Amino acid sequence: MPATVVVGTQWGDEGKGKFTDLLAKDMSMVVRYQGGHNAGHTLVVDGEKFALQLIPSGVLYPYIVPVIGNGVVVDPFVLLAEMKMLQRRGVDTSNLKVSGNAHLIMPYHQQLDALHERHLGKAKLGTTKRGIGPAYSDKSMRLGIRVQDMLDEDIFAEKLHTVLSHTNKVLTKVFNRLPVDPDKLAEKVLSECLDGIKPLITDTVNLIHDSLEAGQHVLFEGAQATFLDLDHGTYPFVTSSNPTAGGACPGAGIGPRHIDRILGISKAYVTRVGAGPFPTELFDLDGDRMVDIGAEYGTNTGRRRRPGWVDAVMLRHAVRINSLSEMAITKLDVLDTFETVKICVAYEIDGQRVEKLPYHQSDLHRATPIYEELPGWQQDLTAATQASDLPPNAVTYLRILEEQIGIPITLVSTGPGRQQFLNWN
Ligand code: GDP
Ligand code: IMO
Ligand code: MG
């Protein structure tokens, strides 16, 4: 029953989409298990770029069944727009399935997300304002509306009445906004979305298990990343789901024993969008070079990503939290022109050397990185397709990084294109 999880090991945008697409070639099914359209996963195939938010990154292969699992929060308008975008570009989306148990993001969730952020002022999280937090809050409050509720007009309207009797009080009394009319909203969602969504609604849990039992390969595509995880990330500067590999279990309805390969994805440096601690963050020209060369602007929101050197302390923690079996390193080519490259191997906190991620976040805020500085390779890697194409300094960099994180690096990406990677080890 071969199941693989692809998971981000930093703060997102590591290149999960690229490697999901790459690995998907040998899979039958690709499943998203958490998050929503806060994700932006980029695939570049034959020079053509696809930026996916909700639809799994295996969709470009006609034989793959892309599945949006129960743990995902789905904006039906966004889903239909993304399907149309793909269809216009000649991609067949007819295999797409959506769990009836996935929760819906409604327009009031997006409105609340923006209002909460404004209310927080300087303490804002820098969310994507896609309504993710409010939708998962409603799910936890048992006020959420699920995809399957769309199938019955009366149930859908009744559920909207129930949730809005609460949410309208928040909108009007806390935020001084107009209330949402549940009947008008029900009419709008069902008239504009039901025909498109209905054929996708599936019992995805049994679908996934039938596939696994038939010996087919299923890939679980994480969105966001380990340090944006609601439980294990840099709370409160996190998303509202569990992107870590274990999240694939509740988010798709599999058990831990189904998973036999867990591939972590890390950039050769780090980026973060939004607020929160970031020990190796750079505010200098090296950081600007990473942003410029790596085109570090959000796939989804266009925001400049904060850059920094790769942090092995965090990666070692990600290895533990996700029980990673291997790591893929992306964007090695972005460091091609650097005279020297750095790996953070430990932190100094109050004069002490610390090799594990501090348990108290206030310590993380005071952590100063201890770097191992290595000579750069100063050579174009974008055409490298095998390990022997790499210059000695790039090999040394990868070997030291591998020693630091303690698991094998198996794949290295040297450009955005599907073919720009090499097998390592
Ligand atoms: P994801 O959210 O983890 O799927 O990552 P994003 O798609 O948000 O961001 C990764 C960006 O880096 C995208 O623009 C990719 O096309 C690009 N990319 C991925 N791998 C590489 C690589 O090895 N080198 C370079 N230069 N770009 C890459
Ligand atoms: P992919 O899948 C990078 C960040 C936001 C913010 C925090 C909470 O492309 O790697 P949210 O809207 O989820 O409530 O925002 O999480 N964030 C991401 N950062 N990549 C992502 O997705 C992200 N999804 C959310 O910037 O800091
Ligand atoms: Mg992204």
Short mmCIF file of C-alpha atoms and ligand atoms in Angstrom, two decimals:
data_model
loop_
_atom_site.label_atom_id
_atom_site.label_comp_id
_atom_site.label_asym_id
_atom_site.label_seq_id
_atom_site.Cartn_x
_atom_site.Cartn_y
_atom_site.Cartn_z
CA MET A 1 0.00 0.00 0.00
CA PRO A 2 2.49 2.62 -1.10
CA ALA A 3 1.69 6.11 0.12
CA THR A 4 4.08 9.05 -0.05
CA VAL A 5 3.76 12.39 1.68
CA VAL A 6 5.41 15.56 0.34
CA VAL A 7 5.79 18.13 3.10
CA GLY A 8 7.30 21.60 3.41
CA THR A 9 10.01 21.81 6.09
CA GLN A 10 10.29 25.59 6.43
CA TRP A 11 7.66 28.36 6.18
CA GLY A 12 6.17 27.43 2.82
CA ASP A 13 6.98 27.95 -0.85
CA GLU A 14 9.81 25.41 -0.75
CA GLY A 15 8.84 23.97 -4.13
CA LYS A 16 6.30 21.37 -3.01
CA GLY A 17 4.33 21.87 -6.22
CA LYS A 18 7.36 21.21 -8.39
CA PHE A 19 8.24 17.96 -6.61
CA THR A 20 4.64 16.81 -6.35
CA ASP A 21 4.35 17.22 -10.11
CA LEU A 22 7.64 15.39 -10.59
CA LEU A 23 6.77 12.45 -8.34
CA ALA A 24 3.18 12.32 -9.60
CA LYS A 25 4.38 10.79 -12.87
CA ASP A 26 4.56 7.41 -11.10
CA MET A 27 1.41 7.82 -9.01
CA SER A 28 -2.27 7.09 -9.54
CA MET A 29 -3.69 9.66 -7.20
CA VAL A 30 -2.55 12.96 -5.67
CA VAL A 31 -4.38 14.12 -2.55
CA ARG A 32 -4.40 17.53 -0.84
CA TYR A 33 -5.07 16.99 2.87
CA GLN A 34 -5.17 20.44 4.47
CA GLY A 35 -5.14 24.18 3.85
CA GLY A 36 -7.05 25.90 1.11
CA HIS A 37 -6.36 28.55 -1.48
CA ASN A 38 -3.80 30.16 0.81
CA ALA A 39 -1.45 27.77 -0.99
CA GLY A 40 0.24 28.71 -4.24
CA HIS A 41 2.01 25.77 -5.86
CA THR A 42 3.93 26.49 -9.05
CA LEU A 43 4.66 24.00 -11.81
CA VAL A 44 6.71 24.87 -14.86
CA VAL A 45 6.31 22.42 -17.71
CA ASP A 46 7.86 23.04 -21.14
CA GLY A 47 8.25 26.69 -20.21
CA GLU A 48 4.57 27.01 -19.32
CA LYS A 49 3.82 28.09 -15.76
CA PHE A 50 0.84 26.87 -13.73
CA ALA A 51 0.07 28.35 -10.29
CA LEU A 52 -2.31 26.09 -8.39
CA GLN A 53 -4.12 27.00 -5.20
CA LEU A 54 -6.61 24.23 -4.49
CA ILE A 55 -6.26 21.59 -7.16
CA PRO A 56 -3.56 18.99 -6.45
CA SER A 57 -0.33 19.40 -8.41
CA GLY A 58 -0.73 16.01 -10.12
CA VAL A 59 -3.55 17.37 -12.29
CA LEU A 60 -1.34 17.83 -15.36
CA TYR A 61 -1.14 14.06 -15.89
CA PRO A 62 -4.33 12.81 -17.53
CA TYR A 63 -4.17 9.42 -15.74
CA ILE A 64 -3.96 10.90 -12.25
CA VAL A 65 -6.97 11.26 -9.99
CA PRO A 66 -6.54 14.57 -8.14
CA VAL A 67 -8.34 14.53 -4.80
CA ILE A 68 -9.25 17.38 -2.47
CA GLY A 69 -9.46 15.63 0.88
CA ASN A 70 -11.76 16.22 3.82
CA GLY A 71 -9.13 18.26 5.69
CA VAL A 72 -9.07 20.99 3.04
CA VAL A 73 -11.19 24.14 3.27
CA VAL A 74 -12.76 24.82 -0.11
CA ASP A 75 -13.95 28.10 -1.58
CA PRO A 76 -16.31 26.79 -4.27
CA PHE A 77 -15.96 29.95 -6.40
CA VAL A 78 -12.16 29.63 -6.38
CA LEU A 79 -12.31 25.93 -7.15
CA LEU A 80 -14.52 26.46 -10.19
CA ALA A 81 -12.36 29.37 -11.40
CA GLU A 82 -9.23 27.22 -11.07
CA MET A 83 -10.85 24.37 -13.01
CA LYS A 84 -11.85 26.81 -15.77
CA MET A 85 -8.35 28.28 -15.88
CA LEU A 86 -6.88 24.80 -16.34
CA GLN A 87 -9.47 23.77 -18.92
CA ARG A 88 -8.80 26.94 -20.94
CA ARG A 89 -5.15 25.91 -20.99
CA GLY A 90 -5.97 22.44 -22.25
CA VAL A 91 -5.71 20.54 -18.94
CA ASP A 92 -8.29 17.81 -18.41
CA THR A 93 -9.88 18.23 -14.97
CA SER A 94 -12.53 15.55 -15.39
CA ASN A 95 -10.88 13.20 -12.84
CA LEU A 96 -11.00 15.75 -10.03
CA LYS A 97 -12.75 14.65 -6.83
CA VAL A 98 -13.72 16.67 -3.76
CA SER A 99 -14.54 15.21 -0.39
CA GLY A 100 -18.12 15.81 0.69
CA ASN A 101 -16.73 16.27 4.20
CA ALA A 102 -14.41 19.14 3.29
CA HIS A 103 -15.55 22.41 4.82
CA LEU A 104 -16.55 25.39 2.73
CA ILE A 105 -14.98 28.82 2.81
CA MET A 106 -17.79 31.34 2.47
CA PRO A 107 -17.41 35.05 1.61
CA TYR A 108 -17.95 36.00 5.28
CA HIS A 109 -14.88 33.97 6.23
CA GLN A 110 -12.73 36.08 3.94
CA GLN A 111 -14.35 39.25 5.27
CA LEU A 112 -13.66 38.15 8.87
CA ASP A 113 -10.06 37.24 8.04
CA ALA A 114 -9.41 40.76 6.74
CA LEU A 115 -11.27 42.35 9.67
CA HIS A 116 -9.33 40.31 12.27
CA GLU A 117 -6.07 41.31 10.65
CA ARG A 118 -7.03 44.97 10.66
CA HIS A 119 -8.18 44.67 14.26
CA LEU A 120 -4.81 43.19 15.28
CA GLY A 121 -3.01 46.25 13.89
CA LYS A 122 0.73 45.91 14.51
CA ALA A 123 0.21 42.41 15.92
CA LYS A 124 -1.27 41.17 12.64
CA LEU A 125 -0.18 37.77 11.34
CA GLY A 126 0.03 38.71 7.69
CA THR A 127 -2.47 36.05 6.62
CA THR A 128 -3.36 35.54 2.99
CA LYS A 129 -6.87 36.87 3.80
CA ARG A 130 -8.37 33.84 2.11
CA GLY A 131 -10.67 33.08 5.05
CA ILE A 132 -8.64 30.07 6.19
CA GLY A 133 -8.57 30.82 9.93
CA PRO A 134 -12.28 31.74 10.20
CA ALA A 135 -13.32 28.66 8.17
CA TYR A 136 -11.31 26.28 10.38
CA SER A 137 -12.63 28.12 13.47
CA ASP A 138 -16.20 27.44 12.37
CA LYS A 139 -15.24 23.80 11.77
CA SER A 140 -13.90 23.53 15.35
CA MET A 141 -16.93 25.39 16.72
CA ARG A 142 -19.16 22.83 14.93
CA LEU A 143 -20.67 25.69 12.92
CA GLY A 144 -18.98 24.82 9.65
CA ILE A 145 -20.74 24.05 6.39
CA ARG A 146 -19.50 21.09 4.42
CA VAL A 147 -19.35 20.49 0.69
CA GLN A 148 -22.03 17.79 0.99
CA ASP A 149 -24.43 20.32 2.52
CA MET A 150 -24.66 21.95 -0.91
CA LEU A 151 -26.52 18.88 -2.15
CA ASP A 152 -29.67 19.80 -0.21
CA GLU A 153 -30.95 23.33 -0.68
CA ASP A 154 -32.90 23.30 2.60
CA ILE A 155 -30.03 21.96 4.70
CA PHE A 156 -27.65 24.45 3.10
CA ALA A 157 -29.92 27.43 3.85
CA GLU A 158 -30.65 26.16 7.36
CA LYS A 159 -26.95 25.81 8.17
CA LEU A 160 -26.25 29.28 6.83
CA HIS A 161 -29.02 30.64 9.05
CA THR A 162 -27.49 28.94 12.10
CA VAL A 163 -23.93 30.10 11.52
CA LEU A 164 -24.93 33.60 10.46
CA SER A 165 -27.10 34.10 13.52
CA HIS A 166 -23.75 34.00 15.34
CA THR A 167 -21.42 35.50 12.71
CA ASN A 168 -23.73 38.42 11.92
CA LYS A 169 -23.49 39.50 15.55
CA VAL A 170 -19.73 39.55 15.24
CA LEU A 171 -19.88 41.43 11.94
CA THR A 172 -22.36 44.05 13.13
CA LYS A 173 -21.60 44.46 16.84
CA VAL A 174 -17.84 43.89 16.93
CA PHE A 175 -16.79 45.16 13.52
CA ASN A 176 -19.62 47.56 12.72
CA ARG A 177 -20.30 45.92 9.36
CA LEU A 178 -23.52 45.01 7.57
CA PRO A 179 -25.02 41.57 8.28
CA VAL A 180 -25.02 38.86 5.62
CA ASP A 181 -28.41 37.69 4.38
CA PRO A 182 -28.37 33.86 4.65
CA ASP A 183 -31.04 33.30 2.00
CA LYS A 184 -29.38 35.55 -0.55
CA LEU A 185 -26.03 33.93 0.09
CA ALA A 186 -27.51 30.43 -0.21
CA GLU A 187 -29.10 31.41 -3.51
CA LYS A 188 -25.84 32.88 -4.85
CA VAL A 189 -23.65 29.92 -3.86
CA LEU A 190 -26.03 27.27 -5.14
CA SER A 191 -26.95 29.06 -8.37
CA GLU A 192 -23.33 29.81 -9.25
CA CYS A 193 -21.54 26.76 -7.90
CA LEU A 194 -23.74 23.70 -7.45
CA ASP A 195 -23.76 22.52 -11.07
CA GLY A 196 -19.98 22.70 -11.22
CA ILE A 197 -19.24 21.20 -7.79
CA LYS A 198 -21.88 18.45 -7.64
CA PRO A 199 -20.19 16.02 -10.06
CA LEU A 200 -16.93 16.29 -8.07
CA ILE A 201 -18.36 15.34 -4.68
CA THR A 202 -17.06 11.94 -3.66
CA ASP A 203 -16.52 9.66 -0.67
CA THR A 204 -12.80 10.30 -0.98
CA VAL A 205 -11.86 8.16 2.03
CA ASN A 206 -13.06 4.96 0.38
CA LEU A 207 -11.70 6.11 -2.98
CA ILE A 208 -8.21 6.52 -1.48
CA HIS A 209 -8.38 3.19 0.37
CA ASP A 210 -9.58 1.32 -2.72
CA SER A 211 -6.62 2.75 -4.61
CA LEU A 212 -4.15 1.82 -1.85
CA GLU A 213 -5.58 -1.67 -1.54
CA ALA A 214 -5.21 -2.14 -5.30
CA GLY A 215 -1.48 -1.48 -4.80
CA GLN A 216 -1.58 1.88 -6.54
CA HIS A 217 0.73 4.69 -5.50
CA VAL A 218 -0.94 7.61 -3.76
CA LEU A 219 0.81 10.91 -3.11
CA PHE A 220 -0.30 13.24 -0.33
CA GLU A 221 0.59 16.82 -1.15
CA GLY A 222 1.13 19.06 1.86
CA ALA A 223 0.42 22.77 1.59
CA GLN A 224 2.05 25.41 3.82
CA ALA A 225 4.78 23.85 5.93
CA THR A 226 6.10 22.47 9.21
CA PHE A 227 6.72 25.84 10.87
CA LEU A 228 3.30 27.13 9.80
CA ASP A 229 1.66 24.11 11.50
CA LEU A 230 -1.01 25.10 14.02
CA ASP A 231 0.56 22.87 16.70
CA HIS A 232 4.23 22.74 15.78
CA GLY A 233 4.83 26.05 14.04
CA THR A 234 5.82 29.43 15.40
CA TYR A 235 2.41 30.06 16.99
CA PRO A 236 0.53 32.39 16.59
CA PHE A 237 2.32 33.13 13.31
CA VAL A 238 1.00 29.95 11.71
CA THR A 239 -1.84 28.76 9.56
CA SER A 240 -4.93 27.08 11.01
CA SER A 241 -4.30 23.50 9.89
CA ASN A 242 -1.70 20.74 10.34
CA PRO A 243 0.53 20.68 7.26
CA THR A 244 2.96 18.27 8.98
CA ALA A 245 3.04 14.78 7.51
CA GLY A 246 0.82 13.32 10.24
CA GLY A 247 -1.88 15.77 9.11
CA ALA A 248 -2.37 13.56 6.06
CA CYS A 249 -4.06 11.01 8.35
CA PRO A 250 -7.04 13.01 9.60
CA GLY A 251 -6.97 15.23 6.50
CA ALA A 252 -7.44 12.35 4.08
CA GLY A 253 -8.72 9.51 6.26
CA ILE A 254 -5.70 7.20 6.26
CA GLY A 255 -3.83 5.71 9.20
CA PRO A 256 -0.15 6.30 10.02
CA ARG A 257 0.76 2.78 8.88
CA HIS A 258 -0.34 3.56 5.34
CA ILE A 259 2.50 6.02 4.85
CA ASP A 260 5.82 4.55 3.83
CA ARG A 261 7.73 7.48 2.34
CA ILE A 262 7.88 11.05 3.63
CA LEU A 263 9.77 13.53 1.49
CA GLY A 264 10.61 16.86 3.08
CA ILE A 265 11.15 19.83 0.82
CA SER A 266 13.60 22.57 1.76
CA LYS A 267 15.05 25.45 -0.16
CA ALA A 268 18.82 25.86 -0.17
CA TYR A 269 18.00 29.00 1.83
CA VAL A 270 14.77 30.01 3.63
CA THR A 271 11.89 32.35 2.95
CA ARG A 272 8.91 33.40 4.99
CA VAL A 273 5.85 35.47 4.04
CA GLY A 274 3.93 37.22 6.78
CA ALA A 275 5.01 37.95 10.35
CA GLY A 276 6.80 35.78 12.92
CA PRO A 277 10.23 34.84 14.22
CA PHE A 278 12.95 33.94 11.71
CA PRO A 279 16.42 33.49 13.25
CA THR A 280 18.45 33.45 10.01
CA GLU A 281 16.58 36.32 8.35
CA LEU A 282 18.77 38.60 6.23
CA PHE A 283 18.29 42.34 5.89
CA ASP A 284 21.37 42.85 3.73
CA LEU A 285 22.39 42.61 0.09
CA ASP A 286 22.68 38.81 0.28
CA GLY A 287 18.98 38.71 1.20
CA ASP A 288 18.10 41.05 -1.66
CA ARG A 289 20.04 38.81 -4.03
CA MET A 290 18.09 35.74 -2.86
CA VAL A 291 14.82 37.59 -3.43
CA ASP A 292 15.86 38.93 -6.84
CA ILE A 293 17.45 35.77 -8.22
CA GLY A 294 14.92 33.44 -6.62
CA ALA A 295 11.97 35.66 -7.67
CA GLU A 296 10.77 35.48 -4.08
CA TYR A 297 7.37 37.07 -4.41
CA GLY A 298 4.25 35.16 -3.32
CA THR A 299 2.74 32.96 -6.04
CA ASN A 300 -0.63 33.81 -4.59
CA THR A 301 -0.51 37.25 -3.00
CA GLY A 302 2.51 38.82 -4.74
CA ARG A 303 4.06 39.76 -1.37
CA ARG A 304 7.87 39.96 -1.07
CA ARG A 305 9.13 36.94 0.81
CA ARG A 306 11.55 37.50 3.69
CA PRO A 307 14.88 35.77 2.89
CA GLY A 308 17.50 34.05 5.08
CA TRP A 309 20.22 31.38 5.17
CA VAL A 310 19.23 27.76 5.45
CA ASP A 311 18.62 26.75 9.07
CA ALA A 312 19.69 23.19 9.98
CA VAL A 313 18.34 23.56 13.54
CA MET A 314 14.83 23.96 12.13
CA LEU A 315 15.36 21.25 9.53
CA ARG A 316 16.46 18.76 12.24
CA HIS A 317 13.25 19.56 14.09
CA ALA A 318 11.25 19.11 10.88
CA VAL A 319 12.88 15.67 10.44
CA ARG A 320 11.54 14.66 13.86
CA ILE A 321 8.08 16.19 13.66
CA ASN A 322 7.36 14.70 10.24
CA SER A 323 9.45 11.52 10.57
CA LEU A 324 11.01 12.44 7.25
CA SER A 325 12.63 9.61 5.37
CA GLU A 326 14.46 11.89 2.95
CA MET A 327 14.88 15.49 1.89
CA ALA A 328 14.73 17.32 -1.44
CA ILE A 329 16.68 20.57 -1.74
CA THR A 330 15.29 23.17 -4.13
CA LYS A 331 16.58 26.40 -5.63
CA LEU A 332 20.26 25.47 -5.27
CA ASP A 333 20.82 27.47 -8.47
CA VAL A 334 19.73 30.67 -6.70
CA LEU A 335 23.02 30.56 -4.76
CA ASP A 336 25.12 30.12 -7.95
CA THR A 337 26.66 33.60 -7.86
CA PHE A 338 27.35 33.80 -4.12
CA GLU A 339 31.02 34.05 -3.12
CA THR A 340 30.27 32.21 0.12
CA VAL A 341 27.24 30.32 1.36
CA LYS A 342 26.16 29.75 4.96
CA ILE A 343 24.38 26.99 6.87
CA CYS A 344 23.03 27.76 10.33
CA VAL A 345 24.21 24.77 12.40
CA ALA A 346 23.19 25.97 15.89
CA TYR A 347 21.93 29.03 17.76
CA GLU A 348 23.49 31.09 20.47
CA ILE A 349 20.97 31.98 23.15
CA ASP A 350 22.14 33.97 26.17
CA GLY A 351 25.74 32.93 25.55
CA GLN A 352 24.88 29.22 25.25
CA ARG A 353 25.23 27.08 22.11
CA VAL A 354 21.87 25.44 21.38
CA GLU A 355 21.48 22.70 18.77
CA LYS A 356 17.79 21.93 19.18
CA LEU A 357 14.89 24.20 18.41
CA PRO A 358 14.16 26.06 21.67
CA TYR A 359 10.98 24.97 23.35
CA HIS A 360 10.06 28.49 24.45
CA GLN A 361 9.38 30.81 21.60
CA SER A 362 10.79 33.82 23.44
CA ASP A 363 14.15 32.00 23.23
CA LEU A 364 13.73 31.66 19.47
CA HIS A 365 13.25 35.42 19.24
CA ARG A 366 16.61 35.89 21.02
CA ALA A 367 18.46 33.19 19.05
CA THR A 368 21.49 34.29 17.05
CA PRO A 369 22.51 31.88 14.31
CA ILE A 370 25.89 30.15 14.43
CA TYR A 371 26.94 29.63 10.83
CA GLU A 372 29.23 27.30 8.99
CA GLU A 373 30.47 29.42 6.09
CA LEU A 374 31.56 27.66 2.92
CA PRO A 375 33.02 28.83 -0.39
CA GLY A 376 30.40 29.28 -3.11
CA TRP A 377 30.63 27.36 -6.39
CA GLN A 378 30.11 30.40 -8.63
CA GLN A 379 28.98 28.32 -11.52
CA ASP A 380 25.65 28.03 -13.34
CA LEU A 381 23.86 24.89 -12.08
CA THR A 382 20.65 25.28 -14.07
CA ALA A 383 21.66 22.68 -16.64
CA ALA A 384 22.89 20.09 -14.09
CA THR A 385 20.94 16.84 -14.43
CA GLN A 386 23.17 14.45 -12.50
CA ALA A 387 25.20 14.58 -9.33
CA SER A 388 28.44 14.43 -11.33
CA ASP A 389 27.50 17.76 -13.00
CA LEU A 390 27.85 19.54 -9.66
CA PRO A 391 31.08 21.41 -8.90
CA PRO A 392 33.00 20.30 -5.75
CA ASN A 393 31.89 23.30 -3.66
CA ALA A 394 28.22 22.55 -4.35
CA VAL A 395 28.85 18.90 -3.43
CA THR A 396 30.51 19.95 -0.17
CA TYR A 397 27.62 22.28 0.63
CA LEU A 398 25.08 19.46 0.12
CA ARG A 399 27.18 16.94 2.07
CA ILE A 400 27.49 19.27 5.06
CA LEU A 401 23.80 20.12 4.94
CA GLU A 402 22.99 16.43 4.81
CA GLU A 403 25.25 15.71 7.81
CA GLN A 404 23.56 18.51 9.70
CA ILE A 405 20.01 17.36 9.08
CA GLY A 406 20.81 13.67 9.59
CA ILE A 407 18.75 12.15 6.76
CA PRO A 408 19.66 11.58 3.11
CA ILE A 409 19.15 14.29 0.54
CA THR A 410 17.78 12.36 -2.43
CA LEU A 411 16.72 15.04 -4.89
CA VAL A 412 18.17 18.42 -5.79
CA SER A 413 16.37 21.01 -7.86
CA THR A 414 18.35 23.45 -9.97
CA GLY A 415 15.66 25.48 -11.70
CA PRO A 416 11.88 25.86 -11.85
CA GLY A 417 11.39 23.55 -14.85
CA ARG A 418 10.15 19.98 -14.47
CA GLN A 419 13.41 18.62 -15.93
CA GLN A 420 15.69 20.79 -13.78
CA PHE A 421 16.57 18.35 -11.02
CA LEU A 422 19.01 15.59 -10.25
CA ASN A 423 19.01 12.45 -8.15
CA TRP A 424 21.45 12.70 -5.27
CA ASN A 425 22.83 9.71 -3.36
P1 GDP B 1 5.32 25.67 -3.11
O1 GDP B 1 4.27 26.53 -2.48
O2 GDP B 1 6.11 24.92 -2.09
O3 GDP B 1 4.79 24.75 -4.17
O4 GDP B 1 6.34 26.67 -3.82
P2 GDP B 1 5.95 27.94 -4.73
O5 GDP B 1 5.49 27.48 -6.04
O6 GDP B 1 5.08 28.89 -3.97
O7 GDP B 1 7.35 28.67 -4.81
C1 GDP B 1 8.48 28.06 -5.36
C2 GDP B 1 8.94 28.93 -6.54
O8 GDP B 1 10.25 28.54 -6.90
C3 GDP B 1 8.11 28.75 -7.79
O9 GDP B 1 8.12 29.94 -8.51
C4 GDP B 1 8.86 27.65 -8.55
O10 GDP B 1 8.65 27.71 -9.96
C5 GDP B 1 10.27 28.01 -8.22
N1 GDP B 1 11.23 26.88 -8.16
C6 GDP B 1 11.01 25.63 -7.70
N2 GDP B 1 12.18 24.94 -7.71
C7 GDP B 1 13.13 25.79 -8.16
C8 GDP B 1 14.54 25.69 -8.36
O11 GDP B 1 15.16 24.68 -8.09
N3 GDP B 1 15.18 26.80 -8.82
C9 GDP B 1 14.54 27.97 -9.09
N4 GDP B 1 15.25 29.00 -9.52
N5 GDP B 1 13.21 28.10 -8.92
C10 GDP B 1 12.52 27.03 -8.45
P1 IMO B 2 2.28 27.18 0.18
O1 IMO B 2 1.45 25.93 0.19
C1 IMO B 2 3.83 30.55 2.44
C2 IMO B 2 1.32 32.04 5.71
C3 IMO B 2 0.76 33.45 5.57
C4 IMO B 2 0.72 33.85 7.04
C5 IMO B 2 0.31 32.56 7.73
C6 IMO B 2 -1.19 32.45 8.03
O2 IMO B 2 2.28 27.90 -1.11
O3 IMO B 2 3.64 26.92 0.73
P2 IMO B 2 -3.30 31.97 6.46
O4 IMO B 2 -3.83 32.72 5.29
O5 IMO B 2 -2.94 30.56 6.19
O6 IMO B 2 -4.17 32.10 7.67
O7 IMO B 2 -1.93 32.75 6.83
O8 IMO B 2 0.69 31.51 6.85
N1 IMO B 2 1.01 31.14 4.56
C7 IMO B 2 1.91 30.76 3.66
N2 IMO B 2 3.19 31.15 3.46
N3 IMO B 2 3.29 29.61 1.66
C8 IMO B 2 2.02 29.20 1.85
O9 IMO B 2 1.48 28.17 1.18
C9 IMO B 2 1.25 29.82 2.85
N4 IMO B 2 -0.02 29.67 3.28
C10 IMO B 2 -0.15 30.49 4.34
O10 IMO B 2 1.62 34.26 4.82
O11 IMO B 2 2.01 34.18 7.49
MG MG B 3 3.66 28.54 -2.48
#
